[in-house]
Amino acid sequence: MAGAPLIFRGVRDNHWVTLEIDIDDGSGVAPYEQVRSQISEQARAGDLPVGYRLPTVRGLAESLGLAANTVAKAYRALESDGVIETRGRNGTFVASAGSAAEREAASAAQAYAERVRRLGLAESAALDAVRDALRAAYGD
């Protein structure tokens, strides 16, 4: 399937995010490894931000012309590497790179961001609330 890469576009925090995957049948590298390495590289480079929702296994497999098991194998490897996390029926998301504490903090921050957005708070008000909470927690 060498040629033009398959591009998935989505909006995240009012910015376009692009997941680009190009499977080269003639490369000698297994397709699951090509999917794994391309998603991993884009996540680590910051092109795919923490919390970005990836396509479903079935959806990505169909779009790439691969078997669902091939994409599932790539997703399992990415999850094992800590690059992505599966949240059951909610989907598969880019995880934060770094320590477990940093991943937990990123997850808490993501939950907070979603909650204040649902509450209708402006970004500046949400940031003020975080700064106040951090000052209280760290004694500044």
PDB file of C-alpha atoms in Angstrom:
ATOM      1  CA  MET A   1       0.000   0.000   0.000  1.00  0.00           C
ATOM      2  CA  ALA A   2       2.993   2.278  -0.449  1.00  0.00           C
ATOM      3  CA  GLY A   3       2.072   5.713  -1.671  1.00  0.00           C
ATOM      4  CA  ALA A   4       0.216   8.521  -0.019  1.00  0.00           C
ATOM      5  CA  PRO A   5      -0.084   8.209   3.761  1.00  0.00           C
ATOM      6  CA  LEU A   6      -3.453   7.728   5.386  1.00  0.00           C
ATOM      7  CA  ILE A   7      -4.319  10.859   7.327  1.00  0.00           C
ATOM      8  CA  PHE A   8      -6.759  11.143  10.232  1.00  0.00           C
ATOM      9  CA  ARG A   9      -7.589  14.672  11.262  1.00  0.00           C
ATOM     10  CA  GLY A  10      -9.315  15.789  14.417  1.00  0.00           C
ATOM     11  CA  VAL A  11      -9.654  18.918  16.490  1.00  0.00           C
ATOM     12  CA  ARG A  12      -8.106  18.965  19.946  1.00  0.00           C
ATOM     13  CA  ASP A  13      -8.099  22.110  22.083  1.00  0.00           C
ATOM     14  CA  ASN A  14      -9.055  24.205  19.032  1.00  0.00           C
ATOM     15  CA  HIS A  15      -6.029  22.939  17.081  1.00  0.00           C
ATOM     16  CA  TRP A  16      -5.982  20.481  14.211  1.00  0.00           C
ATOM     17  CA  VAL A  17      -4.257  17.215  15.069  1.00  0.00           C
ATOM     18  CA  THR A  18      -3.140  14.887  12.312  1.00  0.00           C
ATOM     19  CA  LEU A  19      -2.372  11.188  12.662  1.00  0.00           C
ATOM     20  CA  GLU A  20      -0.457  10.139   9.578  1.00  0.00           C
ATOM     21  CA  ILE A  21       0.201   6.478   8.813  1.00  0.00           C
ATOM     22  CA  ASP A  22       1.901   5.168   5.701  1.00  0.00           C
ATOM     23  CA  ILE A  23       2.144   1.394   5.253  1.00  0.00           C
ATOM     24  CA  ASP A  24       4.855   0.295   2.845  1.00  0.00           C
ATOM     25  CA  ASP A  25       4.248  -3.299   1.726  1.00  0.00           C
ATOM     26  CA  GLY A  26       7.708  -3.515   0.187  1.00  0.00           C
ATOM     27  CA  SER A  27       9.668  -2.348   3.229  1.00  0.00           C
ATOM     28  CA  GLY A  28      10.254  -5.753   4.815  1.00  0.00           C
ATOM     29  CA  VAL A  29       8.956  -4.369   8.130  1.00  0.00           C
ATOM     30  CA  ALA A  30       5.813  -6.039   9.428  1.00  0.00           C
ATOM     31  CA  PRO A  31       2.696  -3.851   9.022  1.00  0.00           C
ATOM     32  CA  TYR A  32       1.918  -3.942  12.763  1.00  0.00           C
ATOM     33  CA  GLU A  33       5.438  -2.645  13.470  1.00  0.00           C
ATOM     34  CA  GLN A  34       4.983   0.148  10.935  1.00  0.00           C
ATOM     35  CA  VAL A  35       1.731   1.193  12.643  1.00  0.00           C
ATOM     36  CA  ARG A  36       3.334   0.911  16.095  1.00  0.00           C
ATOM     37  CA  SER A  37       6.458   2.875  15.228  1.00  0.00           C
ATOM     38  CA  GLN A  38       4.640   5.660  13.374  1.00  0.00           C
ATOM     39  CA  ILE A  39       2.121   6.243  16.166  1.00  0.00           C
ATOM     40  CA  SER A  40       4.896   6.054  18.767  1.00  0.00           C
ATOM     41  CA  GLU A  41       7.084   8.556  16.912  1.00  0.00           C
ATOM     42  CA  GLN A  42       4.206  11.007  16.438  1.00  0.00           C
ATOM     43  CA  ALA A  43       3.188  10.747  20.103  1.00  0.00           C
ATOM     44  CA  ARG A  44       6.731  11.202  21.413  1.00  0.00           C
ATOM     45  CA  ALA A  45       7.326  14.135  19.051  1.00  0.00           C
ATOM     46  CA  GLY A  46       4.201  15.825  20.401  1.00  0.00           C
ATOM     47  CA  ASP A  47       2.400  15.694  17.050  1.00  0.00           C
ATOM     48  CA  LEU A  48      -0.249  13.588  18.808  1.00  0.00           C
ATOM     49  CA  PRO A  49      -0.970  15.328  22.124  1.00  0.00           C
ATOM     50  CA  VAL A  50      -1.692  13.570  25.389  1.00  0.00           C
ATOM     51  CA  GLY A  51      -5.356  12.650  25.459  1.00  0.00           C
ATOM     52  CA  TYR A  52      -5.744  12.505  21.667  1.00  0.00           C
ATOM     53  CA  ARG A  53      -8.286   9.805  20.827  1.00  0.00           C
ATOM     54  CA  LEU A  54      -6.987   7.307  18.289  1.00  0.00           C
ATOM     55  CA  PRO A  55      -9.190   5.614  15.709  1.00  0.00           C
ATOM     56  CA  THR A  56     -10.744   2.307  16.748  1.00  0.00           C
ATOM     57  CA  VAL A  57      -8.835  -0.854  15.916  1.00  0.00           C
ATOM     58  CA  ARG A  58     -11.458  -1.864  13.386  1.00  0.00           C
ATOM     59  CA  GLY A  59     -11.703   1.612  11.873  1.00  0.00           C
ATOM     60  CA  LEU A  60      -7.943   2.005  11.474  1.00  0.00           C
ATOM     61  CA  ALA A  61      -7.586  -1.520  10.094  1.00  0.00           C
ATOM     62  CA  GLU A  62     -10.293  -0.917   7.485  1.00  0.00           C
ATOM     63  CA  SER A  63      -8.799   2.431   6.482  1.00  0.00           C
ATOM     64  CA  LEU A  64      -5.317   0.937   6.103  1.00  0.00           C
ATOM     65  CA  GLY A  65      -6.509  -2.246   4.413  1.00  0.00           C
ATOM     66  CA  LEU A  66      -5.067  -4.378   7.223  1.00  0.00           C
ATOM     67  CA  ALA A  67      -6.526  -7.131   9.368  1.00  0.00           C
ATOM     68  CA  ALA A  68      -7.985  -5.947  12.668  1.00  0.00           C
ATOM     69  CA  ASN A  69      -5.602  -8.311  14.496  1.00  0.00           C
ATOM     70  CA  THR A  70      -2.640  -6.487  12.924  1.00  0.00           C
ATOM     71  CA  VAL A  71      -3.752  -3.115  14.299  1.00  0.00           C
ATOM     72  CA  ALA A  72      -4.742  -4.703  17.618  1.00  0.00           C
ATOM     73  CA  LYS A  73      -1.213  -6.118  17.919  1.00  0.00           C
ATOM     74  CA  ALA A  74       0.248  -2.644  17.290  1.00  0.00           C
ATOM     75  CA  TYR A  75      -2.090  -1.083  19.873  1.00  0.00           C
ATOM     76  CA  ARG A  76      -1.165  -3.769  22.455  1.00  0.00           C
ATOM     77  CA  ALA A  77       2.532  -3.062  21.902  1.00  0.00           C
ATOM     78  CA  LEU A  78       1.947   0.692  22.186  1.00  0.00           C
ATOM     79  CA  GLU A  79      -0.009   0.193  25.400  1.00  0.00           C
ATOM     80  CA  SER A  80       2.723  -2.036  26.794  1.00  0.00           C
ATOM     81  CA  ASP A  81       5.239   0.719  25.978  1.00  0.00           C
ATOM     82  CA  GLY A  82       3.083   3.290  27.779  1.00  0.00           C
ATOM     83  CA  VAL A  83       2.480   5.302  24.605  1.00  0.00           C
ATOM     84  CA  ILE A  84      -1.287   4.780  24.564  1.00  0.00           C
ATOM     85  CA  GLU A  85      -3.937   3.784  27.054  1.00  0.00           C
ATOM     86  CA  THR A  86      -7.239   2.044  26.502  1.00  0.00           C
ATOM     87  CA  ARG A  87     -10.200   3.325  28.468  1.00  0.00           C
ATOM     88  CA  GLY A  88     -12.626   0.503  27.781  1.00  0.00           C
ATOM     89  CA  ARG A  89     -15.560   1.562  25.634  1.00  0.00           C
ATOM     90  CA  ASN A  90     -14.416   5.182  25.761  1.00  0.00           C
ATOM     91  CA  GLY A  91     -11.613   4.434  23.316  1.00  0.00           C
ATOM     92  CA  THR A  92      -7.862   4.486  22.998  1.00  0.00           C
ATOM     93  CA  PHE A  93      -5.909   7.633  23.791  1.00  0.00           C
ATOM     94  CA  VAL A  94      -2.348   8.892  23.632  1.00  0.00           C
ATOM     95  CA  ALA A  95      -0.865   8.559  27.116  1.00  0.00           C
ATOM     96  CA  SER A  96       1.681  10.887  28.574  1.00  0.00           C
ATOM     97  CA  ALA A  97       5.291   9.856  28.274  1.00  0.00           C
ATOM     98  CA  GLY A  98       7.212   9.794  31.502  1.00  0.00           C
ATOM     99  CA  SER A  99       6.888   8.419  34.972  1.00  0.00           C
ATOM    100  CA  ALA A 100       3.766   6.910  36.479  1.00  0.00           C
ATOM    101  CA  ALA A 101       3.323  10.060  38.586  1.00  0.00           C
ATOM    102  CA  GLU A 102       3.491  12.229  35.472  1.00  0.00           C
ATOM    103  CA  ARG A 103       0.994   9.977  33.685  1.00  0.00           C
ATOM    104  CA  GLU A 104      -1.379  10.159  36.654  1.00  0.00           C
ATOM    105  CA  ALA A 105      -1.015  13.940  36.780  1.00  0.00           C
ATOM    106  CA  ALA A 106      -1.717  14.193  33.046  1.00  0.00           C
ATOM    107  CA  SER A 107      -4.782  12.008  33.461  1.00  0.00           C
ATOM    108  CA  ALA A 108      -6.040  14.152  36.347  1.00  0.00           C
ATOM    109  CA  ALA A 109      -5.389  17.301  34.326  1.00  0.00           C
ATOM    110  CA  GLN A 110      -7.295  15.861  31.382  1.00  0.00           C
ATOM    111  CA  ALA A 111     -10.253  14.982  33.614  1.00  0.00           C
ATOM    112  CA  TYR A 112     -10.167  18.482  35.126  1.00  0.00           C
ATOM    113  CA  ALA A 113     -10.054  20.126  31.702  1.00  0.00           C
ATOM    114  CA  GLU A 114     -13.030  18.117  30.505  1.00  0.00           C
ATOM    115  CA  ARG A 115     -14.983  18.878  33.692  1.00  0.00           C
ATOM    116  CA  VAL A 116     -14.435  22.663  33.656  1.00  0.00           C
ATOM    117  CA  ARG A 117     -15.291  22.760  29.970  1.00  0.00           C
ATOM    118  CA  ARG A 118     -18.604  20.975  30.696  1.00  0.00           C
ATOM    119  CA  LEU A 119     -19.197  23.482  33.510  1.00  0.00           C
ATOM    120  CA  GLY A 120     -18.774  26.303  31.014  1.00  0.00           C
ATOM    121  CA  LEU A 121     -15.773  27.952  32.678  1.00  0.00           C
ATOM    122  CA  ALA A 122     -13.533  30.114  30.555  1.00  0.00           C
ATOM    123  CA  GLU A 123      -9.952  28.887  30.138  1.00  0.00           C
ATOM    124  CA  SER A 124      -8.626  31.789  32.223  1.00  0.00           C
ATOM    125  CA  ALA A 125     -10.972  30.939  35.112  1.00  0.00           C
ATOM    126  CA  ALA A 126      -9.971  27.272  34.946  1.00  0.00           C
ATOM    127  CA  LEU A 127      -6.282  28.212  35.017  1.00  0.00           C
ATOM    128  CA  ASP A 128      -6.846  30.584  37.959  1.00  0.00           C
ATOM    129  CA  ALA A 129      -8.512  27.765  39.901  1.00  0.00           C
ATOM    130  CA  VAL A 130      -5.533  25.477  39.234  1.00  0.00           C
ATOM    131  CA  ARG A 131      -3.022  28.142  40.280  1.00  0.00           C
ATOM    132  CA  ASP A 132      -4.964  28.769  43.514  1.00  0.00           C
ATOM    133  CA  ALA A 133      -5.092  25.037  44.283  1.00  0.00           C
ATOM    134  CA  LEU A 134      -1.373  24.618  43.603  1.00  0.00           C
ATOM    135  CA  ARG A 135      -0.474  27.571  45.815  1.00  0.00           C
ATOM    136  CA  ALA A 136      -2.567  26.086  48.616  1.00  0.00           C
ATOM    137  CA  ALA A 137      -1.053  22.613  48.163  1.00  0.00           C
ATOM    138  CA  TYR A 138       2.555  23.789  47.953  1.00  0.00           C
ATOM    139  CA  GLY A 139       2.251  26.554  50.531  1.00  0.00           C
ATOM    140  CA  ASP A 140       3.243  29.420  48.216  1.00  0.00           C
TER     141      ASP A 140
END
